[in-house]
Coordinates of C-alpha atoms in Angstrom, one line a residue:
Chain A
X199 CA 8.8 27.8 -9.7
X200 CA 6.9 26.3 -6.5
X201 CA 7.9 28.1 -3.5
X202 CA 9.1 24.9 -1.2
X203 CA 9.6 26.8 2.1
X204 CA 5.9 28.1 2.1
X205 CA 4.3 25.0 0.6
X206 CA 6.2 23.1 3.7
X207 CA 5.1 25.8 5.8
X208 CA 1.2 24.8 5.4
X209 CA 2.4 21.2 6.8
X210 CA 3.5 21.4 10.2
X211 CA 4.2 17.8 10.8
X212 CA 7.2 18.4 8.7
X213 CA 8.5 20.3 11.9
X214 CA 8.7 17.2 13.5
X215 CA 11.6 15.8 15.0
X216 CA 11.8 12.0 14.8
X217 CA 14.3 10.1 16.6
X218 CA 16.2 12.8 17.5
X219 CA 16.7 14.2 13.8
X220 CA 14.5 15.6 11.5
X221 CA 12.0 14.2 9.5
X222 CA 12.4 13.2 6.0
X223 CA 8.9 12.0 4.9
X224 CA 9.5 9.7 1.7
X225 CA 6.4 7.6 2.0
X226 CA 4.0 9.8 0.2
X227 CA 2.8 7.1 -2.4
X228 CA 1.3 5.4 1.1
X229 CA 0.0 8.3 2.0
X230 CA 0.9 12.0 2.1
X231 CA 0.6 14.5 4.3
X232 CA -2.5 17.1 5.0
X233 CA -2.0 20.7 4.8
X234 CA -3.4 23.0 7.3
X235 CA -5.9 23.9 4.7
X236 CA -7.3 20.9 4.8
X237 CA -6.8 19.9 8.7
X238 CA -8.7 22.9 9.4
X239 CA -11.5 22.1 7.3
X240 CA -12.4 18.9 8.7
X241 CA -12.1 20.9 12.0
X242 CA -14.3 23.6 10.9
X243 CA -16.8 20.8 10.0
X244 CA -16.7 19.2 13.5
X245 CA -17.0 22.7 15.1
X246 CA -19.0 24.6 13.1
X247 CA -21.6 22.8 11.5
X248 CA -21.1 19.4 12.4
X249 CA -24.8 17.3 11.1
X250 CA -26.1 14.6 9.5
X251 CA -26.5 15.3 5.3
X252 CA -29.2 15.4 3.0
X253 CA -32.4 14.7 4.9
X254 CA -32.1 16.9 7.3
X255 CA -34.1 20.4 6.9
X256 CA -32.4 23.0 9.2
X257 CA -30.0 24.9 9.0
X258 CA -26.8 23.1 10.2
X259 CA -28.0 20.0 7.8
X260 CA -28.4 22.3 4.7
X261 CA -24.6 23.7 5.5
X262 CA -23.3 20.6 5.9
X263 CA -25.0 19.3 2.9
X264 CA -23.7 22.1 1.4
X265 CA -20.0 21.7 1.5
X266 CA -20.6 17.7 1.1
X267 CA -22.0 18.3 -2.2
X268 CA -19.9 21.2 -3.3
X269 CA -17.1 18.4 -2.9
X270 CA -18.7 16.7 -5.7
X271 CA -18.5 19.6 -8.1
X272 CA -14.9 20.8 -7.2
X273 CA -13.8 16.9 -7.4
X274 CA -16.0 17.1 -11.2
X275 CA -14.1 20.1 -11.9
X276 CA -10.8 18.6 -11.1
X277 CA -11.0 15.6 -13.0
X278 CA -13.0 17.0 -16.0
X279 CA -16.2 14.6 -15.1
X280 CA -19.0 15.4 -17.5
X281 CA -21.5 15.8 -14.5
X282 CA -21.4 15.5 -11.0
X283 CA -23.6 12.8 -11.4
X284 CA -20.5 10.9 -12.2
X285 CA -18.9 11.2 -8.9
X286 CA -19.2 8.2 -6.3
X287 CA -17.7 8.7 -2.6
X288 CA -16.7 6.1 -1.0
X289 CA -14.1 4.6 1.3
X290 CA -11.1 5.2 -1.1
X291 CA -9.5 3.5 -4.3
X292 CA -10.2 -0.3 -3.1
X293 CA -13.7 0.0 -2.1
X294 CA -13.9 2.0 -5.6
X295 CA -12.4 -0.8 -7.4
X296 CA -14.6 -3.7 -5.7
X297 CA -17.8 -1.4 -6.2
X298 CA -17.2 -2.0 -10.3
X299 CA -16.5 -5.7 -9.5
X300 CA -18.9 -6.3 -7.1
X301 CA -21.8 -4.2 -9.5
X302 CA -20.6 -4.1 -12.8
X303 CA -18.8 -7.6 -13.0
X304 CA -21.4 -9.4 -11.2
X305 CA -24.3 -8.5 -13.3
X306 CA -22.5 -7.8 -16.8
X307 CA -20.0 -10.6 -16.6
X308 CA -20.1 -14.0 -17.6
X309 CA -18.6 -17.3 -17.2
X310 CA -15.6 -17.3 -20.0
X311 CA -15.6 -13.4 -20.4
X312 CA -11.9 -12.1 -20.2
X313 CA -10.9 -8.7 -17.6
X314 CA -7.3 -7.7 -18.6
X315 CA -5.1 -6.6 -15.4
X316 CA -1.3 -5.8 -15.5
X317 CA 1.3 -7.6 -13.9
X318 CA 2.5 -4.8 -11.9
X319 CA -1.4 -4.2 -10.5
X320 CA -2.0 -3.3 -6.5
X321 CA -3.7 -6.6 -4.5
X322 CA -6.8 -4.0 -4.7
X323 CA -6.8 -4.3 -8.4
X324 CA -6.4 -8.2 -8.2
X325 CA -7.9 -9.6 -5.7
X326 CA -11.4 -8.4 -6.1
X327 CA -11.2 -9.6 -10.0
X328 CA -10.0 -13.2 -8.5
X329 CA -12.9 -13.1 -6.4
X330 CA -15.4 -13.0 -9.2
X331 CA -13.3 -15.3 -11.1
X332 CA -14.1 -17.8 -8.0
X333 CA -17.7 -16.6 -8.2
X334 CA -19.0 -16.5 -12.0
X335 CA -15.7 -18.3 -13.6
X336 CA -14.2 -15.1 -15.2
X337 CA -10.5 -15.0 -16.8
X338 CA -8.1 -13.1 -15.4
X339 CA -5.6 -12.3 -18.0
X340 CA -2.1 -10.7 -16.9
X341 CA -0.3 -7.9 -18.9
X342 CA 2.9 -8.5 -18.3
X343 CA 6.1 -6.5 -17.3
X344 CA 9.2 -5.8 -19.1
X345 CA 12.5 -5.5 -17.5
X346 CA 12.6 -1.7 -17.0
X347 CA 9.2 -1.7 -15.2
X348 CA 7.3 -0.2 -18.1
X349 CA 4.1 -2.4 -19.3
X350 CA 4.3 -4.7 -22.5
X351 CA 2.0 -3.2 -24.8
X352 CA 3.0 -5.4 -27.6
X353 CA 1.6 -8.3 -25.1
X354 CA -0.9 -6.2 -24.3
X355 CA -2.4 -6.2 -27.6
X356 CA -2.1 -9.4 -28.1
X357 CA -4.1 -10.2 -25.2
X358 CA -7.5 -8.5 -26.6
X359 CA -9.3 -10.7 -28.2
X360 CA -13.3 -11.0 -28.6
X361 CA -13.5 -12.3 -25.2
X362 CA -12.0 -9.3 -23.5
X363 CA -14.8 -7.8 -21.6
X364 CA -13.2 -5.5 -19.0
X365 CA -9.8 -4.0 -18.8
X366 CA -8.8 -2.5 -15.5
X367 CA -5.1 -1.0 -15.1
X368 CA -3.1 1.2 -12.7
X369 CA -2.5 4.8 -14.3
X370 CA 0.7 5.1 -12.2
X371 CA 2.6 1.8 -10.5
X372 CA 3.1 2.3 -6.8
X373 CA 6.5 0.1 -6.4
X374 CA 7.7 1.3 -10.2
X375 CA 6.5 4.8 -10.5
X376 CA 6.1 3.7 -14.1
X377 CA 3.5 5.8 -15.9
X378 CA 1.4 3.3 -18.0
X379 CA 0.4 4.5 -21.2
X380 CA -2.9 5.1 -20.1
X381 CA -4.5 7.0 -23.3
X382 CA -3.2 4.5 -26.0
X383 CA -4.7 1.7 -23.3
X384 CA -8.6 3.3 -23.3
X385 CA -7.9 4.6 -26.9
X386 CA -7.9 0.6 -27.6
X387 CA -10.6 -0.3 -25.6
X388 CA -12.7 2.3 -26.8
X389 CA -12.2 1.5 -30.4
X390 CA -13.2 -2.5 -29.2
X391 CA -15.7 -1.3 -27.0
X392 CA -14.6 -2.6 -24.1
X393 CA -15.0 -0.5 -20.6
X394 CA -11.7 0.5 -18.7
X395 CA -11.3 1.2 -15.2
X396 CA -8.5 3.5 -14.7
X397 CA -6.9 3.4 -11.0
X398 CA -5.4 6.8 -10.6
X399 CA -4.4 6.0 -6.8
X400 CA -0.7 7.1 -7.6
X401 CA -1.6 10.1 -10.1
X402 CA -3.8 11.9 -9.0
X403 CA -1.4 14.2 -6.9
X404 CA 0.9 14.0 -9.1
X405 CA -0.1 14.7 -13.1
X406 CA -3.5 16.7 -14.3
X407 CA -6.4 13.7 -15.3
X408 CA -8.4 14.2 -17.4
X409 CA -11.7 11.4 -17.7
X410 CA -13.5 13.0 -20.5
X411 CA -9.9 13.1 -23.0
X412 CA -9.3 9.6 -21.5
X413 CA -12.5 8.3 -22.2
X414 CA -12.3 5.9 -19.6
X415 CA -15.4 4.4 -18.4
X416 CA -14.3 4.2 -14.4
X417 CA -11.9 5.8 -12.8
X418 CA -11.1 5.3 -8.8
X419 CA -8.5 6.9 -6.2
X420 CA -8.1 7.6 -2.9
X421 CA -8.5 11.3 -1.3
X422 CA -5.6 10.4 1.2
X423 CA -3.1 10.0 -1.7
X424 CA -3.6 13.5 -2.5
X425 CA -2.8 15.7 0.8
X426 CA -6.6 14.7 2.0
X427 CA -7.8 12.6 4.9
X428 CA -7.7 8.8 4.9
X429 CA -11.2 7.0 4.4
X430 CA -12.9 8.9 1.8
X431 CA -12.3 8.4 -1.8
X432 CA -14.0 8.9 -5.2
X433 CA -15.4 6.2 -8.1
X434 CA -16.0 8.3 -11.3
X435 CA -18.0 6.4 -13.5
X436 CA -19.6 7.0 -17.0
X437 CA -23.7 7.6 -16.5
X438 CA -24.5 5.2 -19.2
X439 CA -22.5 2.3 -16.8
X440 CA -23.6 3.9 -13.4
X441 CA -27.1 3.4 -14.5
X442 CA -27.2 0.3 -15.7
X443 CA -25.3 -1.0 -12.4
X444 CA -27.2 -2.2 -9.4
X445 CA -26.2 -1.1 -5.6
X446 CA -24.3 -3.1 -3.8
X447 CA -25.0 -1.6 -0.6
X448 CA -28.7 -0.9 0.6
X449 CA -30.0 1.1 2.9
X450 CA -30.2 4.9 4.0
X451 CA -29.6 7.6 0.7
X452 CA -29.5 4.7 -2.1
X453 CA -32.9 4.5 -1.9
X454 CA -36.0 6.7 -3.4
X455 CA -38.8 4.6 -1.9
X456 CA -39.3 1.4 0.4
X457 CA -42.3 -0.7 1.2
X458 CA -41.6 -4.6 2.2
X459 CA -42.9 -5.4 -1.4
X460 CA -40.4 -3.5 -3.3
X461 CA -37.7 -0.9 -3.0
X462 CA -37.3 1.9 -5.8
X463 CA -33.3 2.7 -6.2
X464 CA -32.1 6.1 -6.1
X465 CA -30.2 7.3 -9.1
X466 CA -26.4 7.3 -9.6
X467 CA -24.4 8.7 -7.6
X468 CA -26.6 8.3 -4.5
X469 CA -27.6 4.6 -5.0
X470 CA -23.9 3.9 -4.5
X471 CA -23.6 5.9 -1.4
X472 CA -26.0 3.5 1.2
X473 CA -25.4 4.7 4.4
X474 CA -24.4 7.8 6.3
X475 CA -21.1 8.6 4.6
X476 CA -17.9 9.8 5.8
X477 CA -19.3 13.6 5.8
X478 CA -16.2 15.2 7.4
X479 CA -13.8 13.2 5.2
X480 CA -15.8 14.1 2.0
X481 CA -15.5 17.8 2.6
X482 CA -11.5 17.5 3.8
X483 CA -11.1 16.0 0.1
X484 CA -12.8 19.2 -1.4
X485 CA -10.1 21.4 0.5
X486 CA -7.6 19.0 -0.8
X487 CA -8.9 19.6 -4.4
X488 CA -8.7 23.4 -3.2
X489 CA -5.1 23.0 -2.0
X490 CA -3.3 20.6 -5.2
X491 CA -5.5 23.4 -7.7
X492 CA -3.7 26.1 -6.1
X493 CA -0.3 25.1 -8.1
X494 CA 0.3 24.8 -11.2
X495 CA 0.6 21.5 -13.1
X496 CA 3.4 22.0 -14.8
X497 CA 5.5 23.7 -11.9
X498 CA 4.3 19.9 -9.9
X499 CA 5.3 17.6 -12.4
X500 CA 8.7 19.4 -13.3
X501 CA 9.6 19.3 -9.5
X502 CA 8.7 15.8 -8.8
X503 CA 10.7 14.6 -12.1
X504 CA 13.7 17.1 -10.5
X505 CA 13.6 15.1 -7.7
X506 CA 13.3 11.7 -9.2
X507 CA 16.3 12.4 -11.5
X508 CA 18.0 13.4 -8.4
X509 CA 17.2 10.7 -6.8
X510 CA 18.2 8.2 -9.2
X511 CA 21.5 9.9 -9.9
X512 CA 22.3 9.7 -6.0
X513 CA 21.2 6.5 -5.3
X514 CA 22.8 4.7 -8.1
X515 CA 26.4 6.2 -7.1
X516 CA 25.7 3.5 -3.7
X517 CA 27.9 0.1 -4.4
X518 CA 25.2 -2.6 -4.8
X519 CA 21.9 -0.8 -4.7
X520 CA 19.7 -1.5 -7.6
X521 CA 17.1 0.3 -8.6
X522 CA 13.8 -1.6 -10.1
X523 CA 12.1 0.3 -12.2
X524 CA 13.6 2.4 -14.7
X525 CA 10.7 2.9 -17.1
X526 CA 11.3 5.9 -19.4
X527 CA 8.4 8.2 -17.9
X528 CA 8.2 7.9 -13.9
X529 CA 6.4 9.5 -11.4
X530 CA 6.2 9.7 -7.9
X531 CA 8.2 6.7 -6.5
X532 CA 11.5 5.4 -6.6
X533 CA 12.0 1.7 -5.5
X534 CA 15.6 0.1 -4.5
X535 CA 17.2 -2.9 -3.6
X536 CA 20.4 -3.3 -2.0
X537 CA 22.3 -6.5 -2.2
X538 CA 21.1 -8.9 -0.1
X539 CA 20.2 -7.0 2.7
X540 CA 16.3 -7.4 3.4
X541 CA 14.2 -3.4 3.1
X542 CA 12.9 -4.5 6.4
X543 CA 16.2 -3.8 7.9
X544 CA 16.9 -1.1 5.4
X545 CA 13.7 0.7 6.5
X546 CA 14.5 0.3 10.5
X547 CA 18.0 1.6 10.4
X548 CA 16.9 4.9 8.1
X549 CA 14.0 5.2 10.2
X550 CA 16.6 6.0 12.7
X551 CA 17.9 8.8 10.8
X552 CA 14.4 10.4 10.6
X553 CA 13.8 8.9 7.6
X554 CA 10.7 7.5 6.5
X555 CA 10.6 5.1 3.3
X556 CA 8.5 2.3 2.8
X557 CA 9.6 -1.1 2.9
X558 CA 8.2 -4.6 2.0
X559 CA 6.2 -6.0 -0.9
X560 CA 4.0 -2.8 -2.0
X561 CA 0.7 -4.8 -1.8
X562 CA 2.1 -6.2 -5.6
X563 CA 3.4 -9.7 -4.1
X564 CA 3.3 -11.0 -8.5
X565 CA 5.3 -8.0 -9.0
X566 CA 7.7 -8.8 -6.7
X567 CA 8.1 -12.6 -7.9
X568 CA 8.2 -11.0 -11.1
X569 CA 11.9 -9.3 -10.3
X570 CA 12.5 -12.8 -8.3
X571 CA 12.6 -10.0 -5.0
X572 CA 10.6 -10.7 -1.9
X573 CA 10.4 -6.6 -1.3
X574 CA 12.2 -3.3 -2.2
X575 CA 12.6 -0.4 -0.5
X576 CA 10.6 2.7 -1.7
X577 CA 11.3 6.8 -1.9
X578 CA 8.2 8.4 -2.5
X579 CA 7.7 12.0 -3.5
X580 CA 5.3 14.9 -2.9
X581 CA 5.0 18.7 -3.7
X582 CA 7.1 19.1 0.1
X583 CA 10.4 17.3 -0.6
X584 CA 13.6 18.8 -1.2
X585 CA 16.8 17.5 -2.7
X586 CA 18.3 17.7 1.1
X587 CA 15.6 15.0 2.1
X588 CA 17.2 13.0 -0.8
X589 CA 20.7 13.4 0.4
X590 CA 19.4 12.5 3.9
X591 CA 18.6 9.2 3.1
X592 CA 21.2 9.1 0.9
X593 CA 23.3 8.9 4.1
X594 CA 20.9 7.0 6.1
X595 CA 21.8 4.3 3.2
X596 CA 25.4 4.6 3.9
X597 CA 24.5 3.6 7.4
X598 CA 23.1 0.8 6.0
X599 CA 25.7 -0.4 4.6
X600 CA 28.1 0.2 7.3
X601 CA 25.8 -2.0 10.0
X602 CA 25.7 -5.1 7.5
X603 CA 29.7 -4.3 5.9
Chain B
X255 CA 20.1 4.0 18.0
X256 CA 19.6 0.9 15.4
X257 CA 22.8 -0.7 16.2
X258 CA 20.7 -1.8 19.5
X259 CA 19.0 -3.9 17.4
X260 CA 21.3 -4.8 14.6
X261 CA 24.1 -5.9 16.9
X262 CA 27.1 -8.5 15.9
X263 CA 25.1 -11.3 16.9
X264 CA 21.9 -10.8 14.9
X265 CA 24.2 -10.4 11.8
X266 CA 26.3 -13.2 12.0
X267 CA 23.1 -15.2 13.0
X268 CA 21.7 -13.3 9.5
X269 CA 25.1 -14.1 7.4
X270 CA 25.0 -17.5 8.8
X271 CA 22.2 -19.0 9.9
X272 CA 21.9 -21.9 12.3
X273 CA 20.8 -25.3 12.2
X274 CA 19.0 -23.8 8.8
X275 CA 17.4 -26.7 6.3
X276 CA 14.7 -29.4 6.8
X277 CA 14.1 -32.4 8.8
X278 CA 12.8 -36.0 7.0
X279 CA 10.4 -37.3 8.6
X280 CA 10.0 -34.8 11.5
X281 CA 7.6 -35.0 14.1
X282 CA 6.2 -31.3 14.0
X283 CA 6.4 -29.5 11.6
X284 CA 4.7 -25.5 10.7
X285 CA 5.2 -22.6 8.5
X286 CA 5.0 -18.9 9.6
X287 CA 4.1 -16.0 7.0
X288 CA 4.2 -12.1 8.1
X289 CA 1.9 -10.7 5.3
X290 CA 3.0 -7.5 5.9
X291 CA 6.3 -7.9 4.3
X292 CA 6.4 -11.5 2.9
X293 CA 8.3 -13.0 5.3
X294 CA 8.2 -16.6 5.5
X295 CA 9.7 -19.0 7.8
X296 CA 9.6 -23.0 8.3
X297 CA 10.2 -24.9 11.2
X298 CA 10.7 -28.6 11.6
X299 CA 10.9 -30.5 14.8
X300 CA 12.0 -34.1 16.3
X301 CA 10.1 -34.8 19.4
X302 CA 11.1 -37.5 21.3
X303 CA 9.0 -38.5 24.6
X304 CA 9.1 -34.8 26.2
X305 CA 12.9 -33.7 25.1
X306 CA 13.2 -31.9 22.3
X307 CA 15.5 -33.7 20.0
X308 CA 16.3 -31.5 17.0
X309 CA 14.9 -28.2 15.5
X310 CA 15.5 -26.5 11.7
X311 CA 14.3 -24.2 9.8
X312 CA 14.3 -22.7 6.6
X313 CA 12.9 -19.2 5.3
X314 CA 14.0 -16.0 3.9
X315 CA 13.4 -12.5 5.2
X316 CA 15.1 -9.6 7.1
X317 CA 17.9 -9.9 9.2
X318 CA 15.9 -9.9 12.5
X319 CA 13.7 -12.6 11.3
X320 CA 16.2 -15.1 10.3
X321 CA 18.5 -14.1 12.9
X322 CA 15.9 -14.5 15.4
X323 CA 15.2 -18.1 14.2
X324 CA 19.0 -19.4 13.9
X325 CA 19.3 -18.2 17.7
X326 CA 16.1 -19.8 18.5
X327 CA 16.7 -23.5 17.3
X328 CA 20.3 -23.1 19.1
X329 CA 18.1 -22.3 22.6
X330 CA 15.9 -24.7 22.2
X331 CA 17.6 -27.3 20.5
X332 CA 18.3 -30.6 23.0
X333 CA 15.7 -29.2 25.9
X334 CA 12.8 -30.5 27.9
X335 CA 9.5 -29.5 26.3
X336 CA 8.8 -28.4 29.8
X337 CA 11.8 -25.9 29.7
X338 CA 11.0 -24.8 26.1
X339 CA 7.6 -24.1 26.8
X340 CA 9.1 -21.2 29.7
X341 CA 11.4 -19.6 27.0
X342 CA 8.8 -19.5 24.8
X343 CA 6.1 -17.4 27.1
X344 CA 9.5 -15.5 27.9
X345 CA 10.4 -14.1 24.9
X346 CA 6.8 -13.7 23.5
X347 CA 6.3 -11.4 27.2
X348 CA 9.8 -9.7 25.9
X349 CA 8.8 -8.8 22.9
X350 CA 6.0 -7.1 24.6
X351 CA 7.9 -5.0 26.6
X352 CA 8.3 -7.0 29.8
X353 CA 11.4 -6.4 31.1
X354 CA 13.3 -10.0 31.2
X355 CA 17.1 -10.8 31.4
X356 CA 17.4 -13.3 28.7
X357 CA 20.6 -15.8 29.0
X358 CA 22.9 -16.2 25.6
X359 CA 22.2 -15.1 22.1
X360 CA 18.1 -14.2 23.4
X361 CA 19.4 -11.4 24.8
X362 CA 20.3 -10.1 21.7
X363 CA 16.2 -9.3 21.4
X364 CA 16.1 -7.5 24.9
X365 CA 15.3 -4.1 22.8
X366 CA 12.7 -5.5 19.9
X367 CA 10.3 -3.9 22.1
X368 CA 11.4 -0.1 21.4
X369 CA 11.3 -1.2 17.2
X370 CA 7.4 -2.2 17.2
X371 CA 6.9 -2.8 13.6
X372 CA 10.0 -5.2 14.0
X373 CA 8.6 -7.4 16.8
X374 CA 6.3 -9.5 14.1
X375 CA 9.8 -10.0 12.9
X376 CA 11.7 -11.0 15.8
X377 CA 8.8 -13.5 16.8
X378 CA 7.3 -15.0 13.8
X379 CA 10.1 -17.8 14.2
X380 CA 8.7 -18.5 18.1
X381 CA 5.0 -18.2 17.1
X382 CA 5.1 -20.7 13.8
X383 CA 7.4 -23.2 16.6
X384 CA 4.7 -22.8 19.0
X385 CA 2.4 -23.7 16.2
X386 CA 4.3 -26.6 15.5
X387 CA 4.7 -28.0 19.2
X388 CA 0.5 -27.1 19.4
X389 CA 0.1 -29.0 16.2
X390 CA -3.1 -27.1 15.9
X391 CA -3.4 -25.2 12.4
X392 CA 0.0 -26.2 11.2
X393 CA 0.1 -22.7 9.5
X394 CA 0.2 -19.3 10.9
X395 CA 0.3 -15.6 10.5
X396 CA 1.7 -12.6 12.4
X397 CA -1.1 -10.7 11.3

């Protein structure tokens, strides 16, 4: 069993009193919160040995450098990369997502070549694609959505055909907290040959990944989804694909060599990393990797499907709130409508409770048109929440319901 | 506490919305979207020399932004541009914080201040007007 009161302890923002009451943090699919362990780490960094990374030769560089690139291997070790030659830093799952677009797409796809989304997909994980479909006349084609929020796979299949050249699809929906079958999906494109991008924004906090049993080809998420800072985030890519894909960026570590004639690339992972990066953020991630490996996988994913059954059981006991998404095998979020009273309104009056949901359209505006719904409300779960937060915004929602009676 | 905000006028505004639909033919017309949340709102206006002849709308959103609209056509509704124009600035300088005594149903936004990630809300109705009066880019964004 996770011991709640001392994994609450290590975040003191759950102290907080807001509006008078106390917090009940519920937005943790937007982001979570950051353990002490991993406050004081970037703080350390500032303090301690605060430097520029990899070109510098004293002492305070070589530190720095140090922990940047120990971050590499522990974020290797957590994901089971093959090398930590596989491990990209960057700004977080969106500029992960539009680094395979912008590189891989752009010089391996072709006018008529097919990239398979899913219906339920984060802007991130549309927009970009829609963007090279304006540029080299790509087609987007859309897995869609059954009823209960879990993906069509029949559909699915039917969708690959000899023209499918990319597949790129959420591991875990942000709005639904379905989890997408993400094995069979790479077991499929593997067999066809076709690489898969795997956005494991919502599960990497949540469920053990694993890219090597996967066999995904890419994989991107976001280090402040998983009790790190905001602004770093990690693209794992397979070396055969990283190599073959040109920068995007250019300019300070991407490069081995530059003369005004000709410029000589730096290998994968550093080509991808132009620039100074975000140094402090990069080593908060490793003491986030520190902090979600000090529990136990199991112990996480039986607490966070306790509190999801709990929440569901609750909620649905409220006259006219509907929840959207009732796929078999959830994680992490629990989304809800109520009548016809707008989540905007919803999330203002709870808020005044000391509860913090999210409301609105999720960045997943299709989705949304898909359940003919301009926006839900959303309860979103981490390793901190207790069945009291639950029945705090369980009441929050009766106050809802009062206001607009 | 949140019943400042959601008071019994913004609701029955919200349940039944005034002056709500389109106008043929209109002289003005523009459409508002808040991104953030997917609000959207459409105003249409009759201009006639410099009074203000009729105002509609049509959208769908959250209580405060519909609300916010219904009360706005029934201020503005029948008015000199000249006067409009005033209770325009006034509520935009409200919504900011400035400390106004708004006559009628307005008042009903004196607090939108102290909710700011409701103020896009409560003025995305005034701002895609403004657009309309302006005639400039006939469509607009809170963001």
């Amino acid at each position: 069993m996770l011991d709640i009161a001392k994994i609450r302890a290590d975040f003191p923002i759950l102290e907080r009193q807001v509006h008078k009451k106390n917090l009940a943090y519920l937005d943790n699919g937007a982001t979570t919160l950051k353990p002490n362990q991993v406050v004081e780490t970037i703080d350390k960094h500032y303090k301690e040995e605060c430097s520029n990374i990899h070109r510098g030769i004293h002492w305070l560089s070589e530190r720095a450098t140090e922990s940047y690139e120990g971050t590499r291997e522990k974020v290797k070790n957590l994901i089971n990369a093959e090398s930590t030659d596989n491990i990209v830093f960057n700004s977080g799952t969106t500029a992960g997502i539009n680094l395979v677009v912008q590189s891989y797409g752009r010089s391996q796809l072709n006018a008529g070549d097919e990239v398979i989304i899913s219906a339920m997909e984060h802007h991130s994980n549309i927009v970009p694609w829609q963007m090279l479909r304006d540029e080299k006349g790509i087609v987007i084609k859309v897995v869609p959505v059954l009823e209960d929020g879990s993906l069509d796979m029949a559909a699915f299949y039917a969708l690959i055909s000899e023209k499918t050249k990319f597949i790129s699809i959420m591991y875990v929906s942000n709005v639904l907290g379905t989890v997408n079958p993400m094995q069979e999906i790479c077991d499929k494109a593997n067999e066809l040959n076709i690489p898969v991008l795997v956005d494991a924004a919502q599960a990497i906090a949540h469920m053990p990944v694993d890219v090597q049993k996967l066999n995904c080809t890419f994989m991107v998420f976001s280090a402040h989804k998983m009790y790190g800072p905001t602004g770093v985030g990690v693209l794992y890519g397979k070396a055969e694909y990283l190599e073959k894909m040109p920068p995007v960026n250019g300019g300070g570590d991407m490069i081995l060599s530059v003369s005004f004639d000709k410029t000589v690339y730096n290998v994968a992972p550093y080509k991808f990393e132009a620039g100074t990066p975000n140094i402090a953020g990069v080593i908060g991630l490793g003491a986030a990797v520190d902090y979600l490996l000090t529990f136990d996988w199991q112990q996480v994913e039986d607490r966070e499907a306790e509190l999801i059954a709990y929440a569901h059981e609750k909620l649905e006991q409220i006259p006219g709130l509907k929840i959207i998404g009732t796929a078999k095998i959830k994680s992490g979020a629990v989304s809800f409508t109520m009548k016809d009273i707008h989540p905007h309104d919803i999330g203002t009056i709870v808020d005044r409770s000391g509860v913090a949901i999210r409301t609105g359209h999720h960045c997943a505006q299709p989705l949304m048109e898909f359940y003919g719904i301009v926006a839900t409300a959303r309860a979103s779960f981490a390793i901190y929440n207790t069945k009291e937060e639950v029945d705090q915004l369980v009441k929050a929602l009766e106050k809802v319901q009062e206001i607009f009676a | 506490m949140s019943n400042q905000l959601y008071q019994q006028t913004v609701l029955k505004h919200n349940r039944d919305p005034r002056n709500f639909g389109e106008i043929d033919d209109c002289s003005h017309h523009a459409e508002g979207f808040n991104p953030l949340c997917g609000d959207e709102v459409k105003v249409f206006l009759q201009v006639e020399g410099d009074e203000l002849k009729d105002l509609k709308f049509t959208g769908k959103g959250c209580a405060v932004s519909q609300a916010s609209a219904s009360i706005m056509t029934e201020a503005l509704k029948g008015k000199k541009l000249s006067e409009v124009q005033v209770q325009y600035e006034d509520f935009i300088k409200m919504a900011s914080g400035e400390k106004l005594n708004p006559s009628g149903e307005i008042a009903a936004f004196a607090g939108i201040s102290q909710f700011p990630s409701r103020v896009k809300c409560a003025v995305l109705a005034w701002k895609t007007f403004n657009a309309a009066i302006a005639g400039a880019d006939n469509t607009i964004s809170t963001e």
